Amino acid sequence: MSISGPWQRTAVGAGLLKADGVIRPTIFAEMSALASATGAINLGQGFPDEDGPADVLEAARRAISDGLNQYPPGLGMPVLREAIAEHQRRFYGVKLDPDRQVLVTAGATEALASVILAFVDDGDEVVTLEPFYDAYGGLIALSRGEHRTVPLRLPDFQPDHDDLRAAVTDRTKLIVINNPHNPTGTVLPRETLELIVELAHEHDALIVTDEVYEHLTFDEPHIPVATLPGAWQRTITISSGGKTFNTTGWKVGWITARHSLITAIVAVKQFLTYVNAAPFQPAIALGLGLPDEYFTGIASDLRNKRDVLSAGLAKAGFDVFESHASYFVVADAAPLGFRDATELCRQLPELAGVVGVPISAFCHDELAAEYSSLVRFAFCKRVDVLELAAKQLSRLGR
Ligand SMILES: Cc1ncc(COP(=O)(O)O)c(C=O)c1O
């Protein structure tokens, strides 16, 4: 019996299935396996190595003891939906109805999956920035959409406005942005967000904005595209508690949008996970209500970590691109004589006891070739770990 189906499309779209029919593990899985096999410092996958706020962890323990262990409501627990609405009001001045305009999901990943599956039909075009978070490619392929991309240009990884204008057409169903951006740590300026809103109107497209790093910006405060004039009606905003509260394993995410969009998304989401993470929902609700100092504190802590790793990479001989947000910094290995970052990443555990991820893993072939010597390193690790990584990387230049 031959086995086929949407998995093939998804695997091809995610760049994992090649002509030989063999599915490769994602580069993240490969690099994490390499890190555990060699004991190298894992700066490949973006997960913190320290726990988040004690109150948030305690709230989850309490919820389990209190018996919050069964299916929560389909839209998410009221306490969390109210906390999400209050968070959007407090930080961005957006007023939401928690019963009609907020949906809790199994991480930002399920939010992305249900939005893309809800709105993309065969042949619809979906525009994303490139490099792009790997799930975008797989999900667009799963929904039989056509993936068009707008390259982020060196040295600051910003999209060219003419490229954006050319990519968005009347065939575009969704413009998916990721701001702040993984893997580059770039932040889209207001003018670019305004252009995206203008293009969405002109071509009757929806904007999907993945803002999981909203609290991890190092220069300017985050601007949600939904707050721009004319944006709200056609914007679906996605976020998640994982990065903000160091709880990436809890997979508590959410969507905010106007009611009719939420309804369409729920129609799909109910058949994906239906619901998830009952005891973690009140804990994330508590986290969202923490005082302002918590949120400014995580950004300044991470800015310091960025500085430690960026300085270490520069000292080791990499060309380092400044990261303005997120967990990640991009570094060019070409000055060290390494043109192929994928090969370098495979050798890096042996050469320096460190794991990174090649930027090509976030690109289609053309940009992958252009960015072949770039590596993404995660700095969401303890300072002593980053210092050790920096010291070990300094071996490379010798
Ligand atoms: C840009 C981006 N979107 C979505 C996700 C997934 O978020 P979650 O773990 O909440 O599903 C990540 C995780 O790394 C990410 O970097």
Short mmCIF file of C-alpha atoms and ligand atoms in Angstrom, two decimals:
data_model
loop_
_atom_site.label_atom_id
_atom_site.label_comp_id
_atom_site.label_asym_id
_atom_site.label_seq_id
_atom_site.Cartn_x
_atom_site.Cartn_y
_atom_site.Cartn_z
CA MET A 1 0.00 0.00 0.00
CA SER A 2 1.41 3.38 -0.88
CA ILE A 3 1.00 6.02 1.76
CA SER A 4 0.42 9.55 0.60
CA GLY A 5 -1.57 12.58 1.55
CA PRO A 6 -1.28 16.08 2.91
CA TRP A 7 1.76 15.09 4.98
CA GLN A 8 3.76 15.00 1.72
CA ARG A 9 2.74 18.54 0.83
CA THR A 10 3.52 19.72 4.34
CA ALA A 11 6.90 18.02 4.39
CA VAL A 12 7.79 19.47 0.96
CA GLY A 13 6.55 22.91 2.02
CA ALA A 14 8.66 22.73 5.15
CA GLY A 15 11.67 21.68 3.04
CA LEU A 16 11.93 18.27 4.75
CA LEU A 17 10.95 15.94 1.89
CA LYS A 18 13.30 15.80 -1.07
CA ALA A 19 13.16 13.90 -4.37
CA ASP A 20 14.54 10.72 -2.76
CA GLY A 21 11.32 10.41 -0.71
CA VAL A 22 13.16 10.40 2.60
CA ILE A 23 11.86 12.79 5.27
CA ARG A 24 14.66 14.61 7.02
CA PRO A 25 14.38 15.64 10.65
CA THR A 26 14.12 19.40 11.01
CA ILE A 27 17.46 21.12 11.45
CA PHE A 28 16.31 22.01 14.99
CA ALA A 29 15.82 18.34 15.86
CA GLU A 30 19.14 17.46 14.22
CA MET A 31 21.03 20.18 16.07
CA SER A 32 19.37 19.47 19.44
CA ALA A 33 20.21 15.77 19.03
CA LEU A 34 23.78 16.80 18.27
CA ALA A 35 23.86 18.98 21.39
CA SER A 36 22.71 16.15 23.64
CA ALA A 37 24.95 13.57 21.96
CA THR A 38 28.06 15.74 22.31
CA GLY A 39 27.25 17.70 25.48
CA ALA A 40 27.71 20.93 23.50
CA ILE A 41 26.04 24.13 24.67
CA ASN A 42 22.71 24.29 22.84
CA LEU A 43 22.33 27.76 21.39
CA GLY A 44 20.33 26.19 18.56
CA GLN A 45 16.78 25.85 19.86
CA GLY A 46 15.13 28.88 21.45
CA PHE A 47 14.19 27.76 24.94
CA PRO A 48 15.36 29.38 28.18
CA ASP A 49 17.42 27.42 30.69
CA GLU A 50 15.91 29.15 33.73
CA ASP A 51 12.42 28.98 35.17
CA GLY A 52 10.03 31.87 34.86
CA PRO A 53 8.32 33.76 37.70
CA ALA A 54 7.75 31.62 40.83
CA ASP A 55 4.18 32.94 41.25
CA VAL A 56 3.25 31.74 37.79
CA LEU A 57 4.68 28.27 38.43
CA GLU A 58 2.96 28.11 41.80
CA ALA A 59 -0.38 29.09 40.24
CA ALA A 60 -0.13 26.08 37.91
CA ARG A 61 0.66 23.74 40.81
CA ARG A 62 -2.27 25.17 42.74
CA ALA A 63 -4.60 24.75 39.79
CA ILE A 64 -3.69 21.06 39.57
CA SER A 65 -4.25 20.59 43.31
CA ASP A 66 -7.54 22.45 43.05
CA GLY A 67 -8.74 19.99 40.43
CA LEU A 68 -8.55 22.12 37.28
CA ASN A 69 -7.63 19.03 35.31
CA GLN A 70 -10.49 18.52 32.88
CA TYR A 71 -11.38 20.11 29.52
CA PRO A 72 -11.55 23.88 29.79
CA PRO A 73 -14.15 25.80 27.69
CA GLY A 74 -13.60 25.80 23.92
CA LEU A 75 -12.63 29.47 23.75
CA GLY A 76 -10.34 29.17 26.79
CA MET A 77 -10.98 29.81 30.47
CA PRO A 78 -12.71 33.13 31.16
CA VAL A 79 -9.96 34.11 33.62
CA LEU A 80 -7.34 33.85 30.86
CA ARG A 81 -9.45 35.50 28.16
CA GLU A 82 -10.10 38.39 30.55
CA ALA A 83 -6.39 38.64 31.37
CA ILE A 84 -5.49 38.68 27.65
CA ALA A 85 -8.03 41.45 26.99
CA GLU A 86 -6.72 43.42 29.96
CA HIS A 87 -3.12 42.91 28.79
CA GLN A 88 -3.97 44.31 25.33
CA ARG A 89 -5.66 47.31 26.96
CA ARG A 90 -2.88 47.94 29.44
CA PHE A 91 0.06 47.71 27.03
CA TYR A 92 -1.46 48.83 23.73
CA GLY A 93 -4.74 50.62 24.48
CA VAL A 94 -6.75 47.99 22.52
CA LYS A 95 -10.19 47.33 24.01
CA LEU A 96 -11.41 43.78 23.49
CA ASP A 97 -14.50 41.80 24.42
CA PRO A 98 -13.01 38.72 26.13
CA ASP A 99 -16.06 36.63 25.22
CA ARG A 100 -16.08 37.44 21.51
CA GLN A 101 -12.66 38.66 20.41
CA VAL A 102 -10.21 36.39 22.26
CA LEU A 103 -9.42 32.71 21.64
CA VAL A 104 -6.98 30.58 23.65
CA THR A 105 -4.93 28.08 21.61
CA ALA A 106 -2.31 25.36 22.10
CA GLY A 107 0.59 27.78 21.74
CA ALA A 108 1.10 30.22 18.91
CA THR A 109 1.66 27.19 16.70
CA GLU A 110 -1.95 26.02 16.91
CA ALA A 111 -3.07 29.61 16.49
CA LEU A 112 -1.10 29.81 13.23
CA ALA A 113 -2.38 26.41 12.10
CA SER A 114 -6.03 27.21 12.70
CA VAL A 115 -5.79 30.65 11.09
CA ILE A 116 -4.00 29.40 7.98
CA LEU A 117 -6.29 26.38 7.62
CA ALA A 118 -9.36 28.57 8.18
CA PHE A 119 -8.60 31.16 5.52
CA VAL A 120 -6.37 29.59 2.87
CA ASP A 121 -7.86 27.52 0.03
CA ASP A 122 -6.19 25.78 -2.91
CA GLY A 123 -3.94 28.22 -4.73
CA ASP A 124 -4.52 31.21 -2.43
CA GLU A 125 -1.35 33.15 -1.92
CA VAL A 126 0.16 33.72 1.48
CA VAL A 127 2.92 36.29 1.77
CA THR A 128 5.51 36.01 4.53
CA LEU A 129 8.82 37.63 5.23
CA GLU A 130 11.90 35.48 4.53
CA PRO A 131 13.73 34.06 6.53
CA PHE A 132 10.51 32.73 8.10
CA TYR A 133 9.67 30.65 11.17
CA ASP A 134 9.65 27.08 9.85
CA ALA A 135 6.02 26.25 10.73
CA TYR A 136 4.78 28.86 8.23
CA GLY A 137 6.06 26.91 5.21
CA GLY A 138 4.59 23.60 6.37
CA LEU A 139 1.21 25.06 7.31
CA ILE A 140 0.81 26.99 4.06
CA ALA A 141 1.60 23.80 2.15
CA LEU A 142 -0.85 21.80 4.28
CA SER A 143 -3.61 24.22 3.37
CA ARG A 144 -2.65 23.99 -0.36
CA GLY A 145 -1.72 27.65 -0.44
CA GLU A 146 1.04 29.24 -2.50
CA HIS A 147 3.85 30.64 -0.38
CA ARG A 148 5.30 33.96 -1.59
CA THR A 149 8.03 35.65 0.37
CA VAL A 150 9.59 39.07 0.80
CA PRO A 151 13.29 38.88 1.63
CA LEU A 152 14.67 40.67 4.65
CA ARG A 153 17.69 42.52 3.35
CA LEU A 154 21.11 42.89 4.95
CA PRO A 155 22.49 44.59 6.95
CA ASP A 156 19.41 45.32 9.10
CA PHE A 157 17.07 42.57 7.85
CA GLN A 158 14.35 44.98 6.75
CA PRO A 159 12.01 44.30 3.82
CA ASP A 160 12.29 46.58 0.81
CA HIS A 161 8.98 48.41 0.37
CA ASP A 162 8.97 47.80 -3.40
CA ASP A 163 9.41 44.07 -2.77
CA LEU A 164 6.42 44.16 -0.42
CA ARG A 165 4.32 46.02 -3.01
CA ALA A 166 5.27 43.47 -5.67
CA ALA A 167 4.53 40.44 -3.48
CA VAL A 168 1.03 41.40 -2.35
CA THR A 169 -1.52 41.02 -5.17
CA ASP A 170 -5.24 40.37 -5.53
CA ARG A 171 -4.44 36.68 -5.13
CA THR A 172 -3.01 37.29 -1.64
CA LYS A 173 -5.27 35.94 1.07
CA LEU A 174 -3.00 36.44 4.07
CA ILE A 175 -0.02 38.65 4.78
CA VAL A 176 1.75 36.86 7.65
CA ILE A 177 4.25 38.94 9.56
CA ASN A 178 6.36 37.98 12.50
CA ASN A 179 7.23 41.03 14.51
CA PRO A 180 9.57 41.01 16.45
CA HIS A 181 11.19 38.55 14.10
CA ASN A 182 12.64 35.09 14.56
CA PRO A 183 15.37 34.32 13.41
CA THR A 184 16.82 37.79 12.75
CA GLY A 185 15.83 39.77 15.86
CA THR A 186 14.60 42.56 13.62
CA VAL A 187 11.65 44.84 14.42
CA LEU A 188 9.48 46.27 11.66
CA PRO A 189 9.29 50.07 11.80
CA ARG A 190 5.95 51.88 11.84
CA GLU A 191 6.27 52.90 8.14
CA THR A 192 6.56 49.28 7.07
CA LEU A 193 3.58 48.29 9.21
CA GLU A 194 1.61 51.16 7.66
CA LEU A 195 2.48 49.93 4.18
CA ILE A 196 1.34 46.41 5.11
CA VAL A 197 -2.01 47.79 6.29
CA GLU A 198 -2.32 49.83 3.08
CA LEU A 199 -1.57 46.77 0.92
CA ALA A 200 -4.04 44.64 2.88
CA HIS A 201 -6.77 47.19 2.12
CA GLU A 202 -5.78 47.60 -1.50
CA HIS A 203 -5.84 43.85 -2.16
CA ASP A 204 -8.50 42.82 0.34
CA ALA A 205 -6.12 40.60 2.32
CA LEU A 206 -6.03 39.73 6.01
CA ILE A 207 -2.96 40.46 8.13
CA VAL A 208 -1.80 37.70 10.47
CA THR A 209 0.76 38.95 12.95
CA ASP A 210 2.82 36.60 15.09
CA GLU A 211 3.94 38.65 18.09
CA VAL A 212 5.26 35.98 20.46
CA TYR A 213 8.33 38.16 21.22
CA GLU A 214 6.23 41.27 21.95
CA HIS A 215 7.80 41.80 25.39
CA LEU A 216 11.36 41.02 24.32
CA THR A 217 12.34 44.23 22.50
CA PHE A 218 15.59 46.02 23.34
CA ASP A 219 15.17 49.52 21.91
CA GLU A 220 11.66 50.75 21.19
CA PRO A 221 8.46 49.42 22.78
CA HIS A 222 6.58 46.96 20.57
CA ILE A 223 4.00 48.32 18.12
CA PRO A 224 1.21 45.82 17.40
CA VAL A 225 0.10 46.27 13.80
CA ALA A 226 -3.54 45.98 14.98
CA THR A 227 -3.20 49.38 16.67
CA LEU A 228 -2.50 51.23 13.40
CA PRO A 229 -5.32 53.20 11.78
CA GLY A 230 -7.48 50.96 9.60
CA ALA A 231 -5.76 47.75 10.75
CA TRP A 232 -8.03 46.23 13.39
CA GLN A 233 -10.81 45.03 11.07
CA ARG A 234 -8.44 42.94 8.99
CA THR A 235 -5.79 41.88 11.52
CA ILE A 236 -5.47 38.62 13.42
CA THR A 237 -2.97 38.96 16.28
CA ILE A 238 -1.24 35.90 17.69
CA SER A 239 0.84 35.63 20.82
CA SER A 240 1.81 33.11 23.46
CA GLY A 241 2.93 32.87 27.07
CA GLY A 242 5.95 30.68 26.33
CA LYS A 243 8.56 33.37 25.65
CA THR A 244 7.22 35.94 28.12
CA PHE A 245 7.10 33.60 31.11
CA ASN A 246 9.83 31.05 30.25
CA THR A 247 7.15 28.40 29.87
CA THR A 248 7.67 27.25 26.28
CA GLY A 249 6.57 23.72 27.27
CA TRP A 250 3.14 24.82 28.46
CA LYS A 251 1.94 25.80 25.00
CA VAL A 252 -0.56 28.42 26.00
CA GLY A 253 -1.17 30.80 23.12
CA TRP A 254 -3.95 33.11 21.98
CA ILE A 255 -5.55 34.99 19.15
CA THR A 256 -7.22 38.39 19.29
CA ALA A 257 -9.33 39.61 16.37
CA ARG A 258 -12.81 40.82 15.49
CA HIS A 259 -15.60 38.38 16.33
CA SER A 260 -16.40 37.10 12.83
CA LEU A 261 -12.74 36.18 12.27
CA ILE A 262 -12.59 34.42 15.66
CA THR A 263 -15.70 32.44 14.72
CA ALA A 264 -14.11 31.22 11.48
CA ILE A 265 -10.92 30.26 13.33
CA VAL A 266 -12.79 28.40 16.09
CA ALA A 267 -14.49 26.30 13.39
CA VAL A 268 -11.06 24.82 12.59
CA LYS A 269 -9.42 24.99 16.00
CA GLN A 270 -12.13 22.87 17.63
CA PHE A 271 -11.01 19.93 15.47
CA LEU A 272 -7.31 20.39 16.09
CA THR A 273 -6.81 20.20 19.83
CA TYR A 274 -10.31 21.36 20.82
CA VAL A 275 -8.81 22.67 24.09
CA ASN A 276 -5.56 22.40 26.05
CA ALA A 277 -3.52 23.18 29.15
CA ALA A 278 -6.33 23.63 31.72
CA PRO A 279 -4.14 24.16 34.81
CA PHE A 280 -1.70 26.39 32.91
CA GLN A 281 -4.37 28.80 31.74
CA PRO A 282 -4.99 30.49 35.13
CA ALA A 283 -1.23 30.55 35.70
CA ILE A 284 -0.61 32.44 32.45
CA ALA A 285 -3.53 34.72 33.39
CA LEU A 286 -1.70 35.55 36.60
CA GLY A 287 1.50 36.18 34.64
CA LEU A 288 -0.19 38.61 32.25
CA GLY A 289 -1.22 40.66 35.28
CA LEU A 290 2.29 40.93 36.78
CA PRO A 291 3.52 44.49 37.43
CA ASP A 292 5.23 46.51 34.69
CA GLU A 293 8.65 45.88 36.28
CA TYR A 294 8.37 42.22 35.41
CA PHE A 295 7.96 42.98 31.71
CA THR A 296 10.69 45.65 31.58
CA GLY A 297 12.91 43.34 33.66
CA ILE A 298 12.75 40.41 31.22
CA ALA A 299 13.63 42.70 28.30
CA SER A 300 16.63 44.27 30.06
CA ASP A 301 17.83 40.89 31.31
CA LEU A 302 17.71 39.54 27.78
CA ARG A 303 19.36 42.67 26.35
CA ASN A 304 22.29 42.01 28.66
CA LYS A 305 22.44 38.39 27.47
CA ARG A 306 22.34 39.58 23.85
CA ASP A 307 25.30 41.84 24.59
CA VAL A 308 27.31 39.05 26.20
CA LEU A 309 26.80 36.66 23.31
CA SER A 310 27.13 39.28 20.56
CA ALA A 311 30.43 40.51 22.02
CA GLY A 312 31.68 36.92 22.32
CA LEU A 313 30.75 36.14 18.71
CA ALA A 314 32.43 39.31 17.46
CA LYS A 315 35.55 38.54 19.46
CA ALA A 316 35.59 35.02 17.99
CA GLY A 317 35.69 36.56 14.50
CA PHE A 318 32.06 36.46 13.35
CA ASP A 319 30.37 39.48 11.76
CA VAL A 320 27.45 40.04 14.12
CA PHE A 321 24.16 41.65 13.06
CA GLU A 322 22.61 43.64 15.88
CA SER A 323 19.55 41.95 17.34
CA HIS A 324 16.81 44.37 18.39
CA ALA A 325 14.45 41.82 19.92
CA SER A 326 13.63 38.13 20.45
CA TYR A 327 15.89 35.34 21.72
CA PHE A 328 18.21 35.36 18.71
CA VAL A 329 21.24 36.95 17.08
CA VAL A 330 22.50 36.27 13.56
CA ALA A 331 26.23 36.02 12.92
CA ASP A 332 28.14 35.62 9.65
CA ALA A 333 30.81 32.91 9.70
CA ALA A 334 32.36 33.99 6.37
CA PRO A 335 35.12 36.11 7.98
CA LEU A 336 36.23 32.93 9.77
CA GLY A 337 36.50 31.14 6.44
CA PHE A 338 33.23 29.18 6.74
CA ARG A 339 30.99 29.72 3.68
CA ASP A 340 28.53 26.90 4.46
CA ALA A 341 26.81 27.49 7.80
CA THR A 342 25.01 24.12 7.67
CA GLU A 343 28.35 22.33 7.50
CA LEU A 344 29.77 24.63 10.16
CA CYS A 345 26.81 23.93 12.49
CA ARG A 346 27.39 20.19 12.08
CA GLN A 347 31.05 20.67 13.04
CA LEU A 348 30.56 23.32 15.69
CA PRO A 349 30.05 20.92 18.64
CA GLU A 350 33.44 19.41 17.91
CA LEU A 351 35.17 22.66 17.03
CA ALA A 352 33.81 24.77 19.87
CA GLY A 353 31.36 22.74 21.97
CA VAL A 354 28.47 24.95 20.82
CA VAL A 355 25.36 24.37 18.71
CA GLY A 356 23.75 26.96 16.40
CA VAL A 357 21.29 26.79 13.52
CA PRO A 358 22.01 27.85 9.92
CA ILE A 359 19.79 30.67 8.67
CA SER A 360 19.25 28.68 5.47
CA ALA A 361 16.86 26.48 7.54
CA PHE A 362 14.46 29.43 7.52
CA CYS A 363 14.73 30.15 3.79
CA HIS A 364 13.70 28.83 0.40
CA ASP A 365 16.58 27.78 -1.85
CA GLU A 366 17.38 31.16 -3.42
CA LEU A 367 17.80 33.13 -0.21
CA ALA A 368 19.35 30.07 1.48
CA ALA A 369 22.18 30.30 -1.06
CA GLU A 370 22.57 34.04 -0.47
CA TYR A 371 22.58 33.64 3.31
CA SER A 372 24.60 30.41 3.29
CA SER A 373 27.23 31.58 5.80
CA LEU A 374 24.80 32.97 8.41
CA VAL A 375 24.12 31.23 11.72
CA ARG A 376 21.41 31.91 14.31
CA PHE A 377 22.43 31.67 17.96
CA ALA A 378 19.98 31.78 20.88
CA PHE A 379 20.94 33.95 23.86
CA CYS A 380 18.02 33.00 26.15
CA LYS A 381 20.50 31.13 28.40
CA ARG A 382 22.19 31.87 31.72
CA VAL A 383 24.96 34.47 31.50
CA ASP A 384 27.59 31.99 32.70
CA VAL A 385 26.53 29.60 29.93
CA LEU A 386 26.79 32.39 27.33
CA GLU A 387 30.19 33.40 28.65
CA LEU A 388 31.41 29.83 28.42
CA ALA A 389 30.00 29.53 24.89
CA ALA A 390 31.76 32.78 23.93
CA LYS A 391 35.04 31.50 25.36
CA GLN A 392 34.76 28.21 23.49
CA LEU A 393 33.82 29.95 20.23
CA SER A 394 36.99 32.00 20.45
CA ARG A 395 38.86 28.78 19.51
CA LEU A 396 37.45 29.09 16.00
CA GLY A 397 39.59 32.03 14.98
CA ARG A 398 42.85 30.45 16.06
C1 LIG B 1 8.05 33.29 15.56
C2 LIG B 1 7.49 32.17 16.36
N1 LIG B 1 6.18 31.88 16.26
C3 LIG B 1 5.64 30.88 16.96
C4 LIG B 1 6.40 30.10 17.80
C5 LIG B 1 5.75 28.97 18.53
O1 LIG B 1 5.17 29.41 19.69
P1 LIG B 1 4.48 28.37 20.70
O2 LIG B 1 5.57 27.62 21.37
O3 LIG B 1 3.68 29.24 21.59
O4 LIG B 1 3.63 27.47 19.86
C6 LIG B 1 7.76 30.38 17.96
C7 LIG B 1 8.59 29.54 18.83
O5 LIG B 1 9.79 29.51 18.74
C8 LIG B 1 8.31 31.44 17.21
O6 LIG B 1 9.62 31.73 17.30
#
